[in-house]
Short mmCIF file of C-alpha atoms and ligand atoms in Angstrom, two decimals:
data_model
loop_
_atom_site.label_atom_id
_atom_site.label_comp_id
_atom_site.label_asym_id
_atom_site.label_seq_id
_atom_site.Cartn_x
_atom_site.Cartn_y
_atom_site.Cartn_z
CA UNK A 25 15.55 17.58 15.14
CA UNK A 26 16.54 14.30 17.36
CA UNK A 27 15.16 16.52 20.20
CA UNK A 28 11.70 16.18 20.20
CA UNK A 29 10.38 14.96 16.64
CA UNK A 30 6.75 15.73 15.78
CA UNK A 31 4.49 13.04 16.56
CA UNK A 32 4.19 12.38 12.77
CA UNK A 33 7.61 11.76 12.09
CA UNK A 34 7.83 9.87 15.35
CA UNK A 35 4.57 7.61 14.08
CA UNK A 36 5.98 6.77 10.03
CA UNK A 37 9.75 6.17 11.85
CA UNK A 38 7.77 3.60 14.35
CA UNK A 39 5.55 1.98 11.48
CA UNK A 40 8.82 1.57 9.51
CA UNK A 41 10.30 -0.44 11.53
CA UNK A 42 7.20 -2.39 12.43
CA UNK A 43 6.56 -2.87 8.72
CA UNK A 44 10.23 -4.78 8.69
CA UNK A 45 9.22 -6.73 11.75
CA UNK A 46 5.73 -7.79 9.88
CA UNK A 47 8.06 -8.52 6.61
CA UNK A 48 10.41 -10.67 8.45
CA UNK A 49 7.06 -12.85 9.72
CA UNK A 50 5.62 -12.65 6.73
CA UNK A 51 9.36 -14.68 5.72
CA UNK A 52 9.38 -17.11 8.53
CA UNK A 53 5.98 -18.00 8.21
CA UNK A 54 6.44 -19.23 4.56
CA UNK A 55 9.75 -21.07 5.50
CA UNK A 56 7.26 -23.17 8.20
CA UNK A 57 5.98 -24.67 5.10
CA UNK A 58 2.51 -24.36 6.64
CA UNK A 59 0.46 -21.07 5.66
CA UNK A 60 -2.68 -21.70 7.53
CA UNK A 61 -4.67 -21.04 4.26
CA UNK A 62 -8.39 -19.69 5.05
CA UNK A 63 -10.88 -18.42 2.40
CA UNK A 64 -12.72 -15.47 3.47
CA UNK A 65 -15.13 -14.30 0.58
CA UNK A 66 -14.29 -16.94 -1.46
CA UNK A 67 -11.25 -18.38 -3.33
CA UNK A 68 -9.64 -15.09 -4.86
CA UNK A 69 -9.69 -14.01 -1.11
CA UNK A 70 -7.50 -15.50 1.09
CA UNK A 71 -5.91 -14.86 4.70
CA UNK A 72 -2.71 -16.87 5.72
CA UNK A 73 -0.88 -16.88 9.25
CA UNK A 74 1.30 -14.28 7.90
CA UNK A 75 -1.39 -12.23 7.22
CA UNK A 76 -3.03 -12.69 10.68
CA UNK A 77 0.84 -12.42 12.69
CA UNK A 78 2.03 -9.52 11.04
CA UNK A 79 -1.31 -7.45 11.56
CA UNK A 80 -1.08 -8.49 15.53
CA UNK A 81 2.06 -7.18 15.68
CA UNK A 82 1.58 -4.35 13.90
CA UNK A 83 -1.63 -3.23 15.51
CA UNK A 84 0.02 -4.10 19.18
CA UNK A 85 3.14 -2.76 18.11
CA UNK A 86 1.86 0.82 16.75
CA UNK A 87 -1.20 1.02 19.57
CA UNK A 88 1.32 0.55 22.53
CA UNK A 89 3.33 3.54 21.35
CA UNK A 90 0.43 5.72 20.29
CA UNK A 91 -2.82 4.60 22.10
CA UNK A 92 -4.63 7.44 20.85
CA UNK A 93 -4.14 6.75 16.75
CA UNK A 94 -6.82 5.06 15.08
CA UNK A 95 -5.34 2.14 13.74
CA UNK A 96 -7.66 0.15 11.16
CA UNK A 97 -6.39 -3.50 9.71
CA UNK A 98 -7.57 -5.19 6.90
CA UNK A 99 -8.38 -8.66 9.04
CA UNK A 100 -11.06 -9.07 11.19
CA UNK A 101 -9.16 -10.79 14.43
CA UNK A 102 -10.44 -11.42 17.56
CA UNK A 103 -9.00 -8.97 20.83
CA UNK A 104 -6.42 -11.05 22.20
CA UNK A 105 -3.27 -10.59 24.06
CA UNK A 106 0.19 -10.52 21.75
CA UNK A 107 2.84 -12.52 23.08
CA UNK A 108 5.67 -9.83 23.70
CA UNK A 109 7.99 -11.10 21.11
CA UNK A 110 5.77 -9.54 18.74
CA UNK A 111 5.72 -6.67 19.90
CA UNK A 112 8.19 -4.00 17.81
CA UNK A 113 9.86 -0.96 19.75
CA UNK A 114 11.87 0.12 17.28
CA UNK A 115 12.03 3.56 15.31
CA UNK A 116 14.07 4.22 12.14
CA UNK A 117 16.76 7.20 13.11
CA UNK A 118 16.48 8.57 9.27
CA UNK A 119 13.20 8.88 9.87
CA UNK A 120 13.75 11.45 12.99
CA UNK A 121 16.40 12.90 11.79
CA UNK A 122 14.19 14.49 9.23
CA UNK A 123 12.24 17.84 9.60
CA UNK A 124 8.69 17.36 9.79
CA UNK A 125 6.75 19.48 6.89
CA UNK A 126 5.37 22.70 8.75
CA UNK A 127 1.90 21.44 7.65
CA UNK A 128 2.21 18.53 10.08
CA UNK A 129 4.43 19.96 13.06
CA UNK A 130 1.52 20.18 15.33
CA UNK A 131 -0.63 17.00 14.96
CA UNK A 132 -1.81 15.01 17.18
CA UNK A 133 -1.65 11.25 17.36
CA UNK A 134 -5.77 11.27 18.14
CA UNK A 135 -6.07 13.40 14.50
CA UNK A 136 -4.18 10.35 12.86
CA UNK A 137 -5.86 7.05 11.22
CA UNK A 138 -3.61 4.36 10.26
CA UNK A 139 -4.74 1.87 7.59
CA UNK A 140 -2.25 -1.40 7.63
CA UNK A 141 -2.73 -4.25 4.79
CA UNK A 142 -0.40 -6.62 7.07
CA UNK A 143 0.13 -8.42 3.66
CA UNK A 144 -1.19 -7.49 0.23
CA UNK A 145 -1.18 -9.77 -2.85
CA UNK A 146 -1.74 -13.21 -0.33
CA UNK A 147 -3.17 -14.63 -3.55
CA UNK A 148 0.80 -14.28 -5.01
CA UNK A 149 1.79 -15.19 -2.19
CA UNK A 150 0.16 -18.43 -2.10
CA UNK A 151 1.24 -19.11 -5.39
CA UNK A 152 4.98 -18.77 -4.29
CA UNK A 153 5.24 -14.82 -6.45
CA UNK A 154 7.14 -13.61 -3.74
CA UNK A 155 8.23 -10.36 -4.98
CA UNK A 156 4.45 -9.24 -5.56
CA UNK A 157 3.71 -9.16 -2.08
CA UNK A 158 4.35 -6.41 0.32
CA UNK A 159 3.52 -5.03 3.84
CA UNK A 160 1.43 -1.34 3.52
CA UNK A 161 0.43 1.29 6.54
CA UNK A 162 -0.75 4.48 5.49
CA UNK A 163 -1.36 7.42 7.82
CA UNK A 164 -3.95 9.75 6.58
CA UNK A 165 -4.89 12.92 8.77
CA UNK A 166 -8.34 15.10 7.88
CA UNK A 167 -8.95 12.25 5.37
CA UNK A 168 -6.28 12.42 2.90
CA UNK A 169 -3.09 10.07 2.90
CA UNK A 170 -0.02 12.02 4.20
CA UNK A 171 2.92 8.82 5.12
CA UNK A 172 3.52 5.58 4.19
CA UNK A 173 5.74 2.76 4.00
CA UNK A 174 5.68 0.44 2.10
CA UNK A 175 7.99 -3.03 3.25
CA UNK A 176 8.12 -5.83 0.21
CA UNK A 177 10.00 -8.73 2.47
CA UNK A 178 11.01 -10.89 -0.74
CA UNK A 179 13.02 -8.21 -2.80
CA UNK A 180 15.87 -9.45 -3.98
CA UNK A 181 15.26 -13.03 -3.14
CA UNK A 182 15.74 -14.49 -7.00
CA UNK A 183 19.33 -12.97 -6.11
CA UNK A 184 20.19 -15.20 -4.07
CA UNK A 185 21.93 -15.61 -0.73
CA UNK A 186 24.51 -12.84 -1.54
CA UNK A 187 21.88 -10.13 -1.80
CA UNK A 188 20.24 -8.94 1.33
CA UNK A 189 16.90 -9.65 0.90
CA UNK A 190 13.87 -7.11 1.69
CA UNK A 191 13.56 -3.50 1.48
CA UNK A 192 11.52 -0.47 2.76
CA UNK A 193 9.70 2.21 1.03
CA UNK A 194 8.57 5.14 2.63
CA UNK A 195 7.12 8.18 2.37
CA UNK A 196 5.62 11.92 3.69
CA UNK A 197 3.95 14.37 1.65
CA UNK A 198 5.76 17.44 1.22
CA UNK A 199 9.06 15.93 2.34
CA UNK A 200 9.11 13.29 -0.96
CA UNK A 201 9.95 9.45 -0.64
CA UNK A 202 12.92 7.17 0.48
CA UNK A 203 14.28 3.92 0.32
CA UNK A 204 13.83 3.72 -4.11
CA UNK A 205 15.59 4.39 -7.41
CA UNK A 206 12.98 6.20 -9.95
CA UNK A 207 14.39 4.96 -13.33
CA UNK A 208 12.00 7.14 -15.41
CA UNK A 209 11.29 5.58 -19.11
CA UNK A 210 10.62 7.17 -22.13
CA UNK A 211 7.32 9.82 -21.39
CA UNK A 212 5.88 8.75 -24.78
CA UNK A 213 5.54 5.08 -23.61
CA UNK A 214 1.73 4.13 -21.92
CA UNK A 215 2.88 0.36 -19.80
CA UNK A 216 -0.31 -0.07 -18.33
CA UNK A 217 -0.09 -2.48 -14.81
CA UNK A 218 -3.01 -4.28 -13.61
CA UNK A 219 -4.44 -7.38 -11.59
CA UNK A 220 -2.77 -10.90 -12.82
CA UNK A 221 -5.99 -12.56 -10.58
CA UNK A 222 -9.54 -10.19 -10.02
CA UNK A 223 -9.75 -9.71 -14.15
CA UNK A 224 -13.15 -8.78 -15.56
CA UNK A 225 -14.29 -7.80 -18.58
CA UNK A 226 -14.73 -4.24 -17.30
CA UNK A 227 -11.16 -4.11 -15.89
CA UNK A 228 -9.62 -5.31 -19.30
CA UNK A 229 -11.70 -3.50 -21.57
CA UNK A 230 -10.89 0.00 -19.55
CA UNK A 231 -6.88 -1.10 -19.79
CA UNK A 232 -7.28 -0.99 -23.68
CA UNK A 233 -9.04 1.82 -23.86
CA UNK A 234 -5.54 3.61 -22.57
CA UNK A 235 -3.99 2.19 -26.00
CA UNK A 236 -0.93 0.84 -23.52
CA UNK A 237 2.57 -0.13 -25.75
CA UNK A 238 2.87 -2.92 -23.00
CA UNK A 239 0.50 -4.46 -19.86
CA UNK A 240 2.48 -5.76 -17.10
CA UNK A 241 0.06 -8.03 -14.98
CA UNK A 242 1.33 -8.52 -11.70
CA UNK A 243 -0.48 -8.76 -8.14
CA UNK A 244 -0.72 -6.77 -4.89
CA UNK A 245 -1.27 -2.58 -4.93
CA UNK A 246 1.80 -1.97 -3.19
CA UNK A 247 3.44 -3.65 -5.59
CA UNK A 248 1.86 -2.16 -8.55
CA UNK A 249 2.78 1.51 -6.96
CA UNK A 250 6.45 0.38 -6.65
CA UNK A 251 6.44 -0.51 -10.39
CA UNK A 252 5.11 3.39 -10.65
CA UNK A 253 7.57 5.07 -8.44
CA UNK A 254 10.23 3.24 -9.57
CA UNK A 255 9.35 4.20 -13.48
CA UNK A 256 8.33 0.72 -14.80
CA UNK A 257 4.62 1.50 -15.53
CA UNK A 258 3.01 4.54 -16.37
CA UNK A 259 -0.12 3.59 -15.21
CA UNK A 260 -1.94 1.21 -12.71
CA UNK A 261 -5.14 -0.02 -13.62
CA UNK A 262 -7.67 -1.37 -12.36
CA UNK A 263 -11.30 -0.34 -12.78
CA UNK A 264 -13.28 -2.31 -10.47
CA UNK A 265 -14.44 -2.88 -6.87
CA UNK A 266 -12.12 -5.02 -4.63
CA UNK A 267 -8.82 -2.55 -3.73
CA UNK A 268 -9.82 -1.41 0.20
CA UNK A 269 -8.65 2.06 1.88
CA UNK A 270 -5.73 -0.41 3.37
CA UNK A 271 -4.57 -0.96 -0.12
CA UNK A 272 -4.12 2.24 -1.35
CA UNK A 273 -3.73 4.70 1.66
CA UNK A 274 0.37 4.02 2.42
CA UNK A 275 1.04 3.68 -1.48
CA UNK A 276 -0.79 6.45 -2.21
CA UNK A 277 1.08 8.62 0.39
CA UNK A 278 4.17 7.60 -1.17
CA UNK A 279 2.91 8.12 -4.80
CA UNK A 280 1.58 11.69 -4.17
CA UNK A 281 5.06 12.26 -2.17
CA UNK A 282 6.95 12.52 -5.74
CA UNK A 283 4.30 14.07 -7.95
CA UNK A 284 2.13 11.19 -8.93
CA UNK A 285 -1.77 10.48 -8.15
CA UNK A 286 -4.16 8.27 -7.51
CA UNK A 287 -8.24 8.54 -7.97
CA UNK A 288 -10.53 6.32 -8.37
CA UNK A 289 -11.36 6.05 -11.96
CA UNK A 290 -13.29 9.28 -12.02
CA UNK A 291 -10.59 11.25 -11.07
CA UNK A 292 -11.77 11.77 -7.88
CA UNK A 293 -9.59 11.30 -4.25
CA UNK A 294 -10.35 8.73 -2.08
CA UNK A 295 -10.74 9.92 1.77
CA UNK A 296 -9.42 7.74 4.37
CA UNK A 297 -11.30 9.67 7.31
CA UNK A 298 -11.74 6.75 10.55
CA UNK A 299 -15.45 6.28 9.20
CA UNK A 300 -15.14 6.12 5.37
CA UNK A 301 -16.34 2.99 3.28
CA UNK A 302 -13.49 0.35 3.21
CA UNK A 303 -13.60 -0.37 -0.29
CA UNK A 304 -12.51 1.50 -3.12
CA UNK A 305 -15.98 1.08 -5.32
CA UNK A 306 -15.02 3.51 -8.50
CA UNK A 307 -11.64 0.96 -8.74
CA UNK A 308 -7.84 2.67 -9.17
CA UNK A 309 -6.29 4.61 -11.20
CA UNK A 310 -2.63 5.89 -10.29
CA UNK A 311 -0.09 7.17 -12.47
CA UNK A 312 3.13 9.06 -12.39
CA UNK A 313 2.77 11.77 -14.65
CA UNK A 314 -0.42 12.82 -17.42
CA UNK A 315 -3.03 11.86 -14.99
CA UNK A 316 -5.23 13.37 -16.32
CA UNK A 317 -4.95 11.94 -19.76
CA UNK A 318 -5.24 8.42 -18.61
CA UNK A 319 -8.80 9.83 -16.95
CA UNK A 320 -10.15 11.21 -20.20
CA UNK A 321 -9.61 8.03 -21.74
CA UNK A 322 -12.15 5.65 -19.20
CA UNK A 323 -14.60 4.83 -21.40
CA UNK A 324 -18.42 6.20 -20.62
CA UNK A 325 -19.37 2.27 -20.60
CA UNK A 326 -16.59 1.68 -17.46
CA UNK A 327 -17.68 4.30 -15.32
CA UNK A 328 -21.34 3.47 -15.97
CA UNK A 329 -20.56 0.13 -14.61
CA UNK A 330 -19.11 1.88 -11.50
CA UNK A 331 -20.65 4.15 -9.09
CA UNK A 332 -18.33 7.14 -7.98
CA UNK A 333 -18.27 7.49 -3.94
P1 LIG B 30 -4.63 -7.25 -7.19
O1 LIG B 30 -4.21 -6.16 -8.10
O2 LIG B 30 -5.60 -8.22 -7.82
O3 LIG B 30 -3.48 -7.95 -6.56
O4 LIG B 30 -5.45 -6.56 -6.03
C1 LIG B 30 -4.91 -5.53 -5.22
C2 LIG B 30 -5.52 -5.60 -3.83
O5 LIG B 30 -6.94 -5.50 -3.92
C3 LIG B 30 -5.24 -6.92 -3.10
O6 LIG B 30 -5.17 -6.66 -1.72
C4 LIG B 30 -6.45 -7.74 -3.40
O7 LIG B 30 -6.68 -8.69 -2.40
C5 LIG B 30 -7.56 -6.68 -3.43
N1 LIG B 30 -8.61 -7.08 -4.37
C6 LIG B 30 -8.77 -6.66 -5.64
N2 LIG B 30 -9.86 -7.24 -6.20
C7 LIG B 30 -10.40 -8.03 -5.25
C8 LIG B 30 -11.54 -8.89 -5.20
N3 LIG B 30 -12.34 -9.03 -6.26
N4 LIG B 30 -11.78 -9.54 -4.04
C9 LIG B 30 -10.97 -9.39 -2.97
N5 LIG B 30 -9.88 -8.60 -2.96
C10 LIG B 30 -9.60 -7.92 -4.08
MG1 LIG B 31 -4.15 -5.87 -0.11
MG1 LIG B 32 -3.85 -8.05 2.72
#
């Protein structure tokens, strides 16, 4: 397949290696000791430098290779020039060497939309909980989620200096997901994850309503899919506004890519068409297996208090 890979496979091997470029920012930005802190809504909604960086270069990277892909970021940045050290040429040769799922051979790049969350769980990292935060772009084509990677630029780094230090997660539907080990636990145990820092009465009275043996509270979606994949929790969460399309379109990819799902908190997909609503108003709800057991038990009182889209 090294001959001509379909524009697909050519677009997730591009954003992989762009998503390792925006992680290695995302590093050196923290070692600067100054993170350029600036509230946007309000305190539990922060941008950094490394957020702002590693969306320029992703954005600039992705757009000079494939001007005709919608490409959507989660920060609102002015047009400017990127300084060409920024810029990311790079593709990922597993990636190409793959074959492309039929389904997708004959896309084109102007029937793609890419949703990039140039750093998700800011709060975390803020707060120095480097492992929660991770680097997302999700490709979506006729409105569903079809690729993603996921890049966490801090894994490993309680290992020490000996470990190499990052990883990258990625996925296609119909082709199944790389770069992992799933670990599955026992089926009979519900471990609910969830938010550690947007917690509302709604959100935690909808986690024990799933009667969970254990609630692991950590921040950032990505990260809360890679405690899915990788067969830590059973279920993620979180039944409120405040996820975005950015949040959940890459992890969702990747999540659908070995069998799981994620809805809103209806059961419903989201759609990540160009001109969809950003946020995710009906909350998240992903799970591995027995979806649709965790979506029988959402109380009446939870969805009441949100509106399906
Ligand atoms: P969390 O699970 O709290 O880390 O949230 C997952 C993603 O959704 C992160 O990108 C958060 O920034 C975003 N998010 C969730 N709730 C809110 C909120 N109330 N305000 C702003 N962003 C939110
Ligand atoms: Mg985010
Ligand atoms: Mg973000």
């Amino acid at each position: 397949m090294s001959g001509n890979p379909a524009v697909v496979m050519r677009l997730v091997a591009s954003a992989y290696s762009v998503a390792e470029k925006a992680g290695a920012i995302v590093r050196k930005v923290l070692h600067s000791g100054d993170l350029g802190i600036v509230e946007k809504t309000g305190a539990n909604d922060l941008q950094t430098l490394a957020d702002r960086l590693a969306q320029k270069s992703i954005c600039a990277s992705l757009s000079r290779r494939f001007p005709k892909v919608t490409i959507i970021g989660e920060e609102d940045l002015p047009c400017e020039e990127v300084q060409e050290d920024m810029i990311e040429n790079g593709q990922a040769e597993e990636i190409l060497q793959k074959i492309c799922p039929k389904e997708y051979e004959a896309l084109k790049e102007e029937e793609l939309v890419v949703w990039v969350d140039p750093l998700d769980g800011t709060k975390e990292y803020t707060e120095g909980l480097l492992d929660n935060v991770t680097v997302l772009i999700g490709i979506a084509y006729g409105g569903r989620a079809i690729a993603g990677v996921i890049n966490q630029p801090f894994y490993n780094y309680q290992l020490g200096s000996g470990a190499a230090l990052g990883r990258t997660i990625w996925g296609v539907l119909g082709l199944g997901a790389f770069g992992f080990q799933l670990q599955e636990g026992p089926a009979d145990k519900r471990i609910v994850t969830t938010t550690r820092s947007h917690s509302n009465k709604t959100v935690t009275d909808c986690v024990n309503a799933m009667e969970p043996h254990d609630v692991i509270r950590v921040g950032g979606a990505g990260n809360k899919i890679i405690q899915l994949i990788e067969g830590k929790a059973s279920a993620y969460v979180f039944a409120s506004p405040g996820c975005k399309k950015w949040d959940t379109c890459g992890p969702e990819a990747i999540l659908h890519a070995v069998g799981g799902k994620l809805t809103d908190m209806f059961g419903n997909l989201y759609h990540y068409n160009a001109d969809v609503k950003h946020m995710n108003s009906a909350g998240v709800l992903a799970t591995l297996r027995n979806h649709d057991y965790y979506v029988s038990r959402v109380p009446q009182s939870v969805l009441r208090a949100l509106k399906s889209d």
